[in-house]
Structure formats: C-alpha cells, structure tokens
Tab-separated table of C-alpha atoms in Angstrom:
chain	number	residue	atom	x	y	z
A	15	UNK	CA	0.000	0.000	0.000
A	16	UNK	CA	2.760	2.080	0.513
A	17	UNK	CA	4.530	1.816	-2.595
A	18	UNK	CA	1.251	2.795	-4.151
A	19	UNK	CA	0.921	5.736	-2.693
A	20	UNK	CA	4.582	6.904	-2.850
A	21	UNK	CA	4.341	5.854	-6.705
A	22	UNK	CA	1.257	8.910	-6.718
A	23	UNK	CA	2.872	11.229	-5.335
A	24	UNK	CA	5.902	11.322	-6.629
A	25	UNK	CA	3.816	10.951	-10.116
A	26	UNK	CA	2.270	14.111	-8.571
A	27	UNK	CA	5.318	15.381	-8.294
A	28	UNK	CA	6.622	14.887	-11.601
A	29	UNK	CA	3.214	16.314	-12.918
A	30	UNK	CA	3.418	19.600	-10.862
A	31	UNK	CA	6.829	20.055	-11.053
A	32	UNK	CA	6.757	20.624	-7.414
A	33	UNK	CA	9.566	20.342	-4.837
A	34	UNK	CA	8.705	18.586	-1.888
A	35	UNK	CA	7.708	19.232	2.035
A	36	UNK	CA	6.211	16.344	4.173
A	37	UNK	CA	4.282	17.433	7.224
A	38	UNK	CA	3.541	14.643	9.657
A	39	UNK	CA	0.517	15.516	11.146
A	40	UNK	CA	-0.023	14.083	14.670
A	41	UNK	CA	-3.854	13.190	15.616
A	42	UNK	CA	-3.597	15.841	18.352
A	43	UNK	CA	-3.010	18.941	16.385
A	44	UNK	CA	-4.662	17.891	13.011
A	45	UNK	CA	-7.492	20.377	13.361
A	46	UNK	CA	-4.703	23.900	13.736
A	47	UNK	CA	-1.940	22.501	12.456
A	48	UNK	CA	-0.489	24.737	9.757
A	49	UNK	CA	1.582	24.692	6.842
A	50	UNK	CA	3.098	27.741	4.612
A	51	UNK	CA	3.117	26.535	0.715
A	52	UNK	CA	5.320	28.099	-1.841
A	53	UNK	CA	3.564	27.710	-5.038
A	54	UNK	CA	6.651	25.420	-6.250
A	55	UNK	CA	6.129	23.656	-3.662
A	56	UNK	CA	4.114	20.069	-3.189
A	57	UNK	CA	2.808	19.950	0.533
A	58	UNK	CA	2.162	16.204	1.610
A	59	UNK	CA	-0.121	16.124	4.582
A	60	UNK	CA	-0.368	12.883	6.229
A	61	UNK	CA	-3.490	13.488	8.438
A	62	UNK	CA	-3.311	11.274	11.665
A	63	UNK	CA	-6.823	8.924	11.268
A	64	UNK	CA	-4.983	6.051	12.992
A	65	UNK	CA	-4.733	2.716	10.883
A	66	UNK	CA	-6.753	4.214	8.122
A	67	UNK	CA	-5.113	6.617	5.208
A	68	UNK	CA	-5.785	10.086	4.587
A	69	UNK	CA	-3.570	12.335	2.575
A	70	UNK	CA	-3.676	15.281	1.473
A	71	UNK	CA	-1.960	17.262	-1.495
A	72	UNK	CA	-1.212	20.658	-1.812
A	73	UNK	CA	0.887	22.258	-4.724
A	74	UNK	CA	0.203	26.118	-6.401
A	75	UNK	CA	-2.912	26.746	-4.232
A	76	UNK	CA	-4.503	23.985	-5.352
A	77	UNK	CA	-5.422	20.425	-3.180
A	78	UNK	CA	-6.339	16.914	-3.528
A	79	UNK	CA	-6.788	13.797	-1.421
A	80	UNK	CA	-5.644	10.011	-1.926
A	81	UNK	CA	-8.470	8.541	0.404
A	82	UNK	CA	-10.447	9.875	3.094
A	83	UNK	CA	-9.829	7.940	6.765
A	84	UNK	CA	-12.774	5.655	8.330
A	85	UNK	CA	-16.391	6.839	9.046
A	86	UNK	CA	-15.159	7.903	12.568
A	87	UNK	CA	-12.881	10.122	11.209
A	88	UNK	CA	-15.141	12.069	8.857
A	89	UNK	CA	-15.184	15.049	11.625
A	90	UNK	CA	-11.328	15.051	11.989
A	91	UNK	CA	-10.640	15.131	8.430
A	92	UNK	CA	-13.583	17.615	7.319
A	93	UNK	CA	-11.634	20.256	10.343
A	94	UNK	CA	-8.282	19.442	8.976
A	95	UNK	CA	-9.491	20.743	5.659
A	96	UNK	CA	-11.005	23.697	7.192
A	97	UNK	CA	-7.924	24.690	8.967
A	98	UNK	CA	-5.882	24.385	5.934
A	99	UNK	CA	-8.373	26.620	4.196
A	100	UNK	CA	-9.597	23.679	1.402
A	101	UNK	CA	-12.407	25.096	-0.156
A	102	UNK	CA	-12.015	23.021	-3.199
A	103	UNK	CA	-10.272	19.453	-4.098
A	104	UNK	CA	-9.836	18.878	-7.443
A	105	UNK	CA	-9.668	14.942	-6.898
A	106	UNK	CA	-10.280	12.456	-4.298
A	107	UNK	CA	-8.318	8.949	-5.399
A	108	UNK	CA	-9.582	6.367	-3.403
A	109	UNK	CA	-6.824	3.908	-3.532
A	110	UNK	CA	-9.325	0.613	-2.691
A	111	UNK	CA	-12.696	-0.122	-1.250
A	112	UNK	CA	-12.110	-0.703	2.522
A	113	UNK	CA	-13.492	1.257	4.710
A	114	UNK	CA	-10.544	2.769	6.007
A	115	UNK	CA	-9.599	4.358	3.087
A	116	UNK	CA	-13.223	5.521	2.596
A	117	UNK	CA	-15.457	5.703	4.691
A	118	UNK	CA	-15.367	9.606	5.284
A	119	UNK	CA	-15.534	10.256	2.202
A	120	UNK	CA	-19.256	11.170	2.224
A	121	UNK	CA	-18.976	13.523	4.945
A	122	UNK	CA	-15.973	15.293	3.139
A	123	UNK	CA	-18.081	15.773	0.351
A	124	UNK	CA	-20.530	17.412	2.675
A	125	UNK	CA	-18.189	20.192	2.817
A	126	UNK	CA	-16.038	20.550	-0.382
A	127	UNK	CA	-17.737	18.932	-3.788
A	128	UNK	CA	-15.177	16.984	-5.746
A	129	UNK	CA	-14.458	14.339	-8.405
A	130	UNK	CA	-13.624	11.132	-6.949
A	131	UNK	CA	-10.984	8.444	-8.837
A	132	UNK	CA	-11.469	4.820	-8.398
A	133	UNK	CA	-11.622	1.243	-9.706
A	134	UNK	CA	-15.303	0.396	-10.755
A	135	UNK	CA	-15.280	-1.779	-7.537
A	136	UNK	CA	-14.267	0.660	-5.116
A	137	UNK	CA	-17.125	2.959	-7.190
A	138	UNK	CA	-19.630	0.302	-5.981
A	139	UNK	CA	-18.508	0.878	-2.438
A	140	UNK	CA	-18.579	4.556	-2.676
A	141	UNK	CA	-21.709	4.741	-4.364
A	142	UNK	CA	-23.565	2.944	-1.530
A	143	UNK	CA	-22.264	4.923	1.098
A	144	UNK	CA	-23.075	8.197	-1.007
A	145	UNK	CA	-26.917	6.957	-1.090
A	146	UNK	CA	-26.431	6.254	2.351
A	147	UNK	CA	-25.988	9.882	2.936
A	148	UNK	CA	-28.120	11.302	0.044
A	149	UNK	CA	-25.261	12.563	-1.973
A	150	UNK	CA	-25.235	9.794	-4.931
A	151	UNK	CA	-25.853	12.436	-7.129
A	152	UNK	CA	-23.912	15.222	-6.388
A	153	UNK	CA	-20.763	13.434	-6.884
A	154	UNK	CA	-18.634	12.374	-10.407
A	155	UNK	CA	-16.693	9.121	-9.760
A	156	UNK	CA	-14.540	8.661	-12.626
A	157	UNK	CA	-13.460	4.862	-12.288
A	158	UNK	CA	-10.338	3.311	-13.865
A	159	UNK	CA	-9.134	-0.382	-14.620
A	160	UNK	CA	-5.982	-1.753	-13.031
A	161	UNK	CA	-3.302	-0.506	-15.395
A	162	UNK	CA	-4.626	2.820	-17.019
C-alpha cells in the first residue's frame, strides 16, 4: 500500500513540477496545524486517522486527497481541511474499497464537492455509502481499470 501511494505522489510530483515538504501531522493537532506553501512547492499532509489513510496534497494553491480515513474520522478530516483553508479538491483517489480508506468520504463531500478516482469496484462501495448519505448524485466518480 505504501509503494502505491509513494508511486502517486511522486507521479504528482513529476506532474506539478513541485519540490517537496512532508508534514507529519499528529492526531492531536490535526485540526490547527499549519503549513506555509510556496507555489513550487508540493505539501504532503499525512493526516493522523490512525490505521486508516488520509492524505492530502497541496501544490500552487490547489489540493487533492488520496483517500479519506474511516467513518469515525469524517469530523477530523472535514476540520483538517477547514484549517488548511480547502475550499475546493480537485480529486479524491480512493486507492481501494475498505473502509478505512473511505469511509469519510461522504462527509468530506458534505463540505467541499469533488471528483472522486477509483476502480469500478471501489465505485460500488462509494456509491452505496453516497446513497447512504443522500449525496449519490452530487458526486462524479470517474473509475479506472488496473493498469490505465
């Protein structure tokens, strides 16, 4: 899982033609912790949400998330955002369908709209817990096969 992440972001990277700066972000101080972006520069926020994954990207002014934490962490992340000033994502990739890689992404979408990347499996997963919530269709997920 790792490697598959790292291969994103430096992809990211490549794509940007950002430098990088890694901010470790401990549970505690999610919520106010701060970073200062140069528009060179790609920020990589790991956002504490225990065992799950949520990351999020910042280059230029501009953010996006590879996957959004567990259900339980849908208030953490959505204040995280906030205090980084995310008023927009211009992707969520949700690396697989378990829940702790997605299961706050509905309530992130409560607060910033975005596109959302996935296999057509994980879109199935998504999906459901977007009905869940009554967001199904206010949401594009843009799914991809193993190897595009």
């Amino acid at each position: 899982m790792k490697r598959i992440i790292s291969f994103i972001v430096v992809c990211a990277m490549l794509l940007c033609g950002c430098s990088v700066e890694i901010v470790f972000v401990p549970e505690e101080t999610a919520p106010v912790a701060e970073t200062v972006p140069l528009d060179d520069t790609l920020t990589v926020h790991y956002i504490d949400v225990g065992q799950a994954d949520a990351i999020l990207l910042e280059c230029g002014g501009e953010f996006m998330m590879i996957d959004g934490g567990n259900r339980d962490d849908g208030q953490l992340v959505v204040s995280y955002l906030q205090s980084c000033g995310v008023e927009e994502l211009k992707a969520v990739v949700c690396t697989h369908a378990h829940e702790d890689h997605v299961g706050a992404i509905p309530y992130v979408l409560k607060q910033v709209n975005m596109p959302i990347y996935c296999t057509r499996f994980t879109a199935g997963l998504i999906k459901l817990k977007l009905e869940e919530h009554k967001l199904a269709d206010k949401v594009k997920l843009i799914t991809h096969k193993p190897g595009d």
